[in-house]
GROMACS .gro file of C-alpha atoms in nm:
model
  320
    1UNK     CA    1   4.941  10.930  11.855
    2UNK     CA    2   4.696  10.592  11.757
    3UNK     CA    3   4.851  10.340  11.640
    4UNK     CA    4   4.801  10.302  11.251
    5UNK     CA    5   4.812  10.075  10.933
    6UNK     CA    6   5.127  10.101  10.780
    7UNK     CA    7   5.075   9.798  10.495
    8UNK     CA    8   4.807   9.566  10.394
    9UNK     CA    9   4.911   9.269  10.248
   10UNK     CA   10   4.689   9.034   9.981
   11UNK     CA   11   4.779   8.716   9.919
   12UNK     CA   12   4.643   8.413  10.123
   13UNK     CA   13   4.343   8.218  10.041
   14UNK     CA   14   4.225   8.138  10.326
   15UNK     CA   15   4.188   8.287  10.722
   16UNK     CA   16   4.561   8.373  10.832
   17UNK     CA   17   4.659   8.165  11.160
   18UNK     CA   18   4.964   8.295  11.261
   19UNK     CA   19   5.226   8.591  11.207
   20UNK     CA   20   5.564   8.647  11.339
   21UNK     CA   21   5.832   8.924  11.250
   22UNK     CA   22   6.171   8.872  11.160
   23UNK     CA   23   6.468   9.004  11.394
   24UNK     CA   24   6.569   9.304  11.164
   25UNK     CA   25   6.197   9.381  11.049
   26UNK     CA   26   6.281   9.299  10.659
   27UNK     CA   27   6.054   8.997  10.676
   28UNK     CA   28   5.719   8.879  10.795
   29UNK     CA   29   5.574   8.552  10.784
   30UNK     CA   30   5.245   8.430  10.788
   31UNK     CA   31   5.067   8.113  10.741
   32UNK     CA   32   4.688   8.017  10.677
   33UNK     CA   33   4.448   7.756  10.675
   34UNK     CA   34   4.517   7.778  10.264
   35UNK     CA   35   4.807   7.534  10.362
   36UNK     CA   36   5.086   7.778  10.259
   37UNK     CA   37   5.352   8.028  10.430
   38UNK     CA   38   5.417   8.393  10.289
   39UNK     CA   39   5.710   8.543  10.364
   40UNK     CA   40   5.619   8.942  10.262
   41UNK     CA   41   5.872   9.177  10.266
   42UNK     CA   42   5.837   9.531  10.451
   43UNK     CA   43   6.059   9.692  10.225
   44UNK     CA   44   5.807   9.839   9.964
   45UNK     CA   45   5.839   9.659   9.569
   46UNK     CA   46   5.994   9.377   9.715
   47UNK     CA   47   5.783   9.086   9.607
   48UNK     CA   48   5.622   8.788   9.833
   49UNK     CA   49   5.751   8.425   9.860
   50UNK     CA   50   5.480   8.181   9.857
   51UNK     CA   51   5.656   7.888  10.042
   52UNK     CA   52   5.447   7.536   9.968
   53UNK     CA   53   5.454   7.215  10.116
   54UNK     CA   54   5.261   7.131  10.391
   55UNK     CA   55   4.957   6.924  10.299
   56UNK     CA   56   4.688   7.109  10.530
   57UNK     CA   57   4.658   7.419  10.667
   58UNK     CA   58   4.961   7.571  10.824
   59UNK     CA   59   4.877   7.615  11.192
   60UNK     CA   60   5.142   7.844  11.341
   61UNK     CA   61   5.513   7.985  11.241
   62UNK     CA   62   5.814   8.161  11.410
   63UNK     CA   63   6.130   8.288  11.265
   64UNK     CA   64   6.453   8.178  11.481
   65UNK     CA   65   6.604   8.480  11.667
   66UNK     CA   66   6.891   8.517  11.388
   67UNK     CA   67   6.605   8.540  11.101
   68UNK     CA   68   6.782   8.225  10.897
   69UNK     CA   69   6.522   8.007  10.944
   70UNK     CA   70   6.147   7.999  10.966
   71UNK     CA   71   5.953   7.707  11.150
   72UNK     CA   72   5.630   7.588  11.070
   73UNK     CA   73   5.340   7.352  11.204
   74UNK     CA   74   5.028   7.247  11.018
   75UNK     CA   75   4.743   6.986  11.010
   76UNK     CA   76   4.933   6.781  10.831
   77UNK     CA   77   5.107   6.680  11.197
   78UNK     CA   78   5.416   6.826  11.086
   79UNK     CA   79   5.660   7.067  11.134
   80UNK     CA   80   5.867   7.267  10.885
   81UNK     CA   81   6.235   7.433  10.909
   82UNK     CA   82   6.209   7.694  10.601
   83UNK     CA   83   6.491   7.917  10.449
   84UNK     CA   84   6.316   8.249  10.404
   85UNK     CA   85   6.502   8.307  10.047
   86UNK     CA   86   6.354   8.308   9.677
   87UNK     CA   87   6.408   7.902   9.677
   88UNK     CA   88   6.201   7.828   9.984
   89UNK     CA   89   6.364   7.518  10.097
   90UNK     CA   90   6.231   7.303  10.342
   91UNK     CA   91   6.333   7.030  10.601
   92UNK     CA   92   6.037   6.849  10.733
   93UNK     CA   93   5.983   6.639  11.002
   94UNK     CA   94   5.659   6.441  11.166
   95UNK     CA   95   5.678   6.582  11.482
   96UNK     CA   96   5.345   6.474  11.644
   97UNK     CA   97   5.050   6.244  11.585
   98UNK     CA   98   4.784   6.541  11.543
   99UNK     CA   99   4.758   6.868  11.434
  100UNK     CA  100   5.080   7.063  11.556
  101UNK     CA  101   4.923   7.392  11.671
  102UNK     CA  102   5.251   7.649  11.796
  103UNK     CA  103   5.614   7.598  11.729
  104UNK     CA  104   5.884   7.837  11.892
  105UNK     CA  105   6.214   7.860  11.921
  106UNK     CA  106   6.403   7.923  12.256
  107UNK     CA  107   6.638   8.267  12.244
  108UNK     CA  108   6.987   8.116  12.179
  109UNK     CA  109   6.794   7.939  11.836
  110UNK     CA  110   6.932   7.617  11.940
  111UNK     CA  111   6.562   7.454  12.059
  112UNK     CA  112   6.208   7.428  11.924
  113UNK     CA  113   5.913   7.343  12.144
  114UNK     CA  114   5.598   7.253  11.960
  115UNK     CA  115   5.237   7.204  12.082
  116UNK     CA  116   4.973   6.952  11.918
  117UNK     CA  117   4.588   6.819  11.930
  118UNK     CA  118   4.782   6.482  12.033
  119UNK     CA  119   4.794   6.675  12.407
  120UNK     CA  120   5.149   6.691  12.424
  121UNK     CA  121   5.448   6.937  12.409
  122UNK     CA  122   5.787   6.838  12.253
  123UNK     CA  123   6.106   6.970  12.274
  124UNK     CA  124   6.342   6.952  11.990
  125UNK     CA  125   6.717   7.027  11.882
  126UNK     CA  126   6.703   7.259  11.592
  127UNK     CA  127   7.070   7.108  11.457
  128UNK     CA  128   6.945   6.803  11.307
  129UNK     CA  129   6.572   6.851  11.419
  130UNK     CA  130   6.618   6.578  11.684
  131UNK     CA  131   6.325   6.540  11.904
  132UNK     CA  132   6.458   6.556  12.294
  133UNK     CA  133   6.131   6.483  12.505
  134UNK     CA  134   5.810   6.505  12.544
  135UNK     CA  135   5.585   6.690  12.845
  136UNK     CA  136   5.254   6.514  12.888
  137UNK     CA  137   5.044   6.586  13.145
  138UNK     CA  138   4.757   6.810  12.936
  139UNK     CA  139   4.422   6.603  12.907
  140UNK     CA  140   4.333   6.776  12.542
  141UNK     CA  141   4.468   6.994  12.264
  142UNK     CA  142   4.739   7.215  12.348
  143UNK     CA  143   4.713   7.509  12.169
  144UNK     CA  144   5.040   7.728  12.277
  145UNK     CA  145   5.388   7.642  12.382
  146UNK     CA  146   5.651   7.883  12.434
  147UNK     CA  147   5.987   7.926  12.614
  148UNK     CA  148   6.081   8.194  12.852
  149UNK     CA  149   6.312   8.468  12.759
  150UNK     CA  150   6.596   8.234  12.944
  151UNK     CA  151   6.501   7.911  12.782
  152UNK     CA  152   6.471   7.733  13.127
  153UNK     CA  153   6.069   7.766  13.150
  154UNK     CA  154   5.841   7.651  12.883
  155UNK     CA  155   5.441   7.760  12.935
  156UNK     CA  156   5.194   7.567  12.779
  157UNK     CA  157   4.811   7.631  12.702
  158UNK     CA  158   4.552   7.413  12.650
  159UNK     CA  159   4.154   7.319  12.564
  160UNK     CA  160   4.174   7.120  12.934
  161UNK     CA  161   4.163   7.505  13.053
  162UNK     CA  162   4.483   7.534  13.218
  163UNK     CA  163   4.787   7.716  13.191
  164UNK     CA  164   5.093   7.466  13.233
  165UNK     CA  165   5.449   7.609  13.351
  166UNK     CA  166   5.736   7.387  13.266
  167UNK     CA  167   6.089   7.319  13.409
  168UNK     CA  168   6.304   7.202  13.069
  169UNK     CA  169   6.579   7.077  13.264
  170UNK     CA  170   6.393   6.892  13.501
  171UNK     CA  171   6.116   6.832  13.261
  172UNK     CA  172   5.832   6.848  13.537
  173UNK     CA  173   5.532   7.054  13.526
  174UNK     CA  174   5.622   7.300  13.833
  175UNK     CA  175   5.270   7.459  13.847
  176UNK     CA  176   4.900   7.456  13.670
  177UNK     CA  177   4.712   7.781  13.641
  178UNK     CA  178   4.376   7.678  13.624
  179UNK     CA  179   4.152   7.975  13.705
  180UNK     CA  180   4.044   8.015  13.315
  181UNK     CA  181   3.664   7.949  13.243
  182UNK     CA  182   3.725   7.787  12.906
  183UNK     CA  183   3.992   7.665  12.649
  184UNK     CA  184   4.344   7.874  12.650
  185UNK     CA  185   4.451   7.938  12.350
  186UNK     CA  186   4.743   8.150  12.369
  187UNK     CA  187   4.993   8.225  12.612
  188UNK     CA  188   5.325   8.369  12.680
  189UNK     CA  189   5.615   8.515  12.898
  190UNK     CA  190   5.669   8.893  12.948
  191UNK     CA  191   5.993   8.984  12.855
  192UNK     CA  192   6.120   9.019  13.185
  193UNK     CA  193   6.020   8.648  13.244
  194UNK     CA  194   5.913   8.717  13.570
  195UNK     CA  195   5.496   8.687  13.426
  196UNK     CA  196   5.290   8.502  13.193
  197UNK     CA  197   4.984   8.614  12.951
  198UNK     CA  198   4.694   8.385  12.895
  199UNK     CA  199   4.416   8.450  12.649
  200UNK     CA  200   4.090   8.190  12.631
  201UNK     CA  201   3.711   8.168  12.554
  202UNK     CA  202   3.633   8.317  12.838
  203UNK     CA  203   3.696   8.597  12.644
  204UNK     CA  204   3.940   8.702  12.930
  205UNK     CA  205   4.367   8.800  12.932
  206UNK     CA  206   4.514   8.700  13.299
  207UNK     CA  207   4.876   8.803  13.380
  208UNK     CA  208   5.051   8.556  13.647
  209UNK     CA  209   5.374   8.615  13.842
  210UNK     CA  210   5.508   8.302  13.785
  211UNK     CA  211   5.745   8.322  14.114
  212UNK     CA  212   5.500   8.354  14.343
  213UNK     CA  213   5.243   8.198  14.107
  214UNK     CA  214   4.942   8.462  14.144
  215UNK     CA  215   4.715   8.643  13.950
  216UNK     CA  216   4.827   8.956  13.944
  217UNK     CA  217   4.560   9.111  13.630
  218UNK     CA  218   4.287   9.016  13.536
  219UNK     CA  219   4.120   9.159  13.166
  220UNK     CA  220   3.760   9.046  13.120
  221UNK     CA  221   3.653   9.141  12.705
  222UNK     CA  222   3.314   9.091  12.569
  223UNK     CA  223   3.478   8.841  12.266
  224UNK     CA  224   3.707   8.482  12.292
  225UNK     CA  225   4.055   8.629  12.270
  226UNK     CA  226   4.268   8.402  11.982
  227UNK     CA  227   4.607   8.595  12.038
  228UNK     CA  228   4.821   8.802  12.242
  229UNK     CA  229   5.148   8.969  12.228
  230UNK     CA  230   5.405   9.114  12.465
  231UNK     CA  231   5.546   9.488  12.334
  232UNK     CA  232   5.941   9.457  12.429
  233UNK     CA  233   5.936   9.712  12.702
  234UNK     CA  234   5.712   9.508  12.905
  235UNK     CA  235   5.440   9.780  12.909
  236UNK     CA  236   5.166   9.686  12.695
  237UNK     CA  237   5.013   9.383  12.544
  238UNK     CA  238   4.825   9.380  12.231
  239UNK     CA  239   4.535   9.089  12.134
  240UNK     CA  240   4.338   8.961  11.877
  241UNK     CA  241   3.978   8.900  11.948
  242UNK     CA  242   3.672   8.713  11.768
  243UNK     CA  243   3.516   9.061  11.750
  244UNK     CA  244   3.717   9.163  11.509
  245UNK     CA  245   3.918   9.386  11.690
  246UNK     CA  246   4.267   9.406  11.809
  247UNK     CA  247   4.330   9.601  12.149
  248UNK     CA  248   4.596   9.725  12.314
  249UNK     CA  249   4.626   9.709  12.755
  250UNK     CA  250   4.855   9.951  12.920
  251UNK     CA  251   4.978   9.687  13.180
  252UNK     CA  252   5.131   9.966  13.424
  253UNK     CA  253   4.836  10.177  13.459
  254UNK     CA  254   4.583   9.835  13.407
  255UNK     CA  255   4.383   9.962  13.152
  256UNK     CA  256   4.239   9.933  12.773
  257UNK     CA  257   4.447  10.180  12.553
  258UNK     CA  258   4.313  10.121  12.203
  259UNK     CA  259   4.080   9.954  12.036
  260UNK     CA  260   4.164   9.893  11.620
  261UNK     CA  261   3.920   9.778  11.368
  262UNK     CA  262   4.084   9.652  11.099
  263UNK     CA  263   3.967   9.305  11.012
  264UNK     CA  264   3.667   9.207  10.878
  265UNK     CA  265   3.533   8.856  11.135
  266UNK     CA  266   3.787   8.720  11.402
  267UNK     CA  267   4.111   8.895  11.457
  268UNK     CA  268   4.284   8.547  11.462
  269UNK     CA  269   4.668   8.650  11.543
  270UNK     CA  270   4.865   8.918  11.644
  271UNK     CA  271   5.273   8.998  11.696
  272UNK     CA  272   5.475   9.266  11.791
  273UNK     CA  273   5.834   9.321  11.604
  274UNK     CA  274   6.092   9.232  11.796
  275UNK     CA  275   6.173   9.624  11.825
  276UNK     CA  276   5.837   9.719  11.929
  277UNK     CA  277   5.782   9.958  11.668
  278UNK     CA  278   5.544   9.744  11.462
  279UNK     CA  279   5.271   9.521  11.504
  280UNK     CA  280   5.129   9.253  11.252
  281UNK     CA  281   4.792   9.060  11.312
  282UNK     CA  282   4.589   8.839  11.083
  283UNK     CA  283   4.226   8.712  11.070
  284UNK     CA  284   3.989   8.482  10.901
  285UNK     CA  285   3.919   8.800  10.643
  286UNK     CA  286   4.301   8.654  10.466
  287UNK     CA  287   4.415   8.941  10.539
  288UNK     CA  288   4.776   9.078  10.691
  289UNK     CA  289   4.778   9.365  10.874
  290UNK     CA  290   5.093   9.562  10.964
  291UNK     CA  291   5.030   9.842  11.243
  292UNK     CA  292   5.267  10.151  11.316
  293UNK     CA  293   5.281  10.104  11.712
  294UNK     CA  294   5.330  10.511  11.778
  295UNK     CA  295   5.181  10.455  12.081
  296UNK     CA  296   5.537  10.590  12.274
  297UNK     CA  297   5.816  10.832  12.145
  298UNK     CA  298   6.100  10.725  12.343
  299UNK     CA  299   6.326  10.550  12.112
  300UNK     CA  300   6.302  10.111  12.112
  301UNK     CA  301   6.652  10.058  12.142
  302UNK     CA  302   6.850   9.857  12.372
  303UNK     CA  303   6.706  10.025  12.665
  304UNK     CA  304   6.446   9.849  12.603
  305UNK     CA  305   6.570   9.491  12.557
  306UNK     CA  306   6.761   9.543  12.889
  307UNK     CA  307   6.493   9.691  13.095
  308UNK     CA  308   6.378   9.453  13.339
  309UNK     CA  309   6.006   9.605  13.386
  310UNK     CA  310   5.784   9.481  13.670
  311UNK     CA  311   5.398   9.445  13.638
  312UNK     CA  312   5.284   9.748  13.899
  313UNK     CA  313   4.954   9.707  13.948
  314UNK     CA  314   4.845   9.421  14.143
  315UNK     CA  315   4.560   9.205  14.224
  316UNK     CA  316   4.315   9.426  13.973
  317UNK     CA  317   4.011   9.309  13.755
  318UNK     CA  318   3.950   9.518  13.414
  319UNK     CA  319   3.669   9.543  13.192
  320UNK     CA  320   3.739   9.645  12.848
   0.00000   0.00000   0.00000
């Protein structure tokens, strides 16, 4: 069965940047270039929280893996800690010296790692939003940051057109990908952590092995890709794309699965749920999008989350 559009949601006022699920599914988050966050709830006649604050457009946001808290980066060069309730507090903190572009937290929720135009990436303590350190060898905006499933790896993307991988405990910059043809501006770490995404202008999606440190796919689209998204089981990967369309890759069998037209202009973002069962994406049309995956019966359970799935096909190039 295609994946299909479960719920539409109306409410920014401006192109939608980011989206990110919470753990149990009750929430989703969004933020836009209107400067706010939304925190829309998937139960049905449960209202929206409008969370204000930031002073220019919110940039990126990611709920913490226990759903308590939702972080958020913006123009304004900082970043937000946000309780997703009815009084929408806020702790904020100036966390770079440019636009902050991606903020994540690691898996245990006890570290944030944030991106900026000021071509650094910082690591922070969540308890008391003390900054830790800084990684500093990108030559322009970094667009991405995110840590691997483990926490020990951070990957980085940036407008200097490479693909940073990161030790945090050593701090060093163990390896630069650099075979993209224009600016990154997303990437991330399969769920197995053994592989990395990265999406750019080159309107391409390459998938590394980051032990051996090779390409091992290669997806070449006809539009600059803005966002990608790992499905839990490992298998697929689902993108936003400045052709308005959002397209999901089979990454055992290497291929294009589905192509969705939903937005109207650039798909800007794109997320699974942390179950796999949903997707949510968001474009410059303001409008949030959340997607019935249905693309596999078996049930998303714990299988899933222990499954340690390999990439099988090696070495291949793919034309959507």
């Amino acid at each position: 069965e295609d994946p299909s559009l479960e719920r539409h949601f109306k409410g920014h006022r401006d192109a939608v940047t980011s989206v990110d699920f919470s753990l149990n599914k009750k929430q989703l988050a969004s933020g836009s270039m209107d400067s706010c966050l939304m925190i829309w709830s998937m139960k049905p006649q449960m209202r929206a929280y409008r969370f204000v604050g930031h002073k220019d457009a919110v940039m990126c946001v990611h709920f913490s893996p226990s759903g308590h808290l939702v972080a958020s980066g913006s123009r304004d060069k900082t970043v937000r800690l946000w309780v997703p309730s009815a009084k929408g507090e806020s702790t904020v903190f100036k966390a770079h010296t440019a636009t902050v572009r991606s903020v994540h937290f690691s898996s245990d929720g006890q570290s944030l790692v944030t991106a900026s135009d000021d071509k650094t990436v910082k690591v922070w303590t969540v308890h008391r939003q003390k900054f830790l350190f800084s990684l500093n060898q990108h030559i322009n905006w970094v667009r991405c940051a995110r840590f691997s499933p483990d926490g020990r790896l951070i990957v980085s993307a940036s407008d200097d057109k490479t693909v940073k991988l990161w030790d945090k405990t050593s701090r060093e910059c163990i390896h630069s990908f650099c075979e993209h043809g224009g600016f990154v501006n997303h990437a991330d770490f399969h769920p197995s952590g053994t592989c990395i995404a990265a999406a750019g202008t080159d309107n391409t999606v390459k998938v590394w092995d980051v032990r051996m440190n090779r390409l091992l796919q290669h997806y070449q689209g006809n539009a600059v890709v803005n966002s990608l998204s790992f499905h839990p089981s490992g298998n697929y990967l689902v993108t936003a794309s400045n052709d308005s369309t959002l397209k999901i890759l089979d990454l055992l069998e290497g291929r294009l699965l589905y192509t969705l037209h939903g937005h109207q202009g650039p798909a800007t973002c794109v997320a699974f749920s942390r179950a796999g069962d949903f997707f949510a994406s968001g474009g410059s049309d303001e409008q949030v999008m959340v997607w019935k995956t249905n693309f596999d019966a078996a049930d998303y359970g714990d299988v899933l989350k222990t499954q340690k799935s390999g990439i099988s096909v090696d070495g291949t190039h793919h034309t959507l």
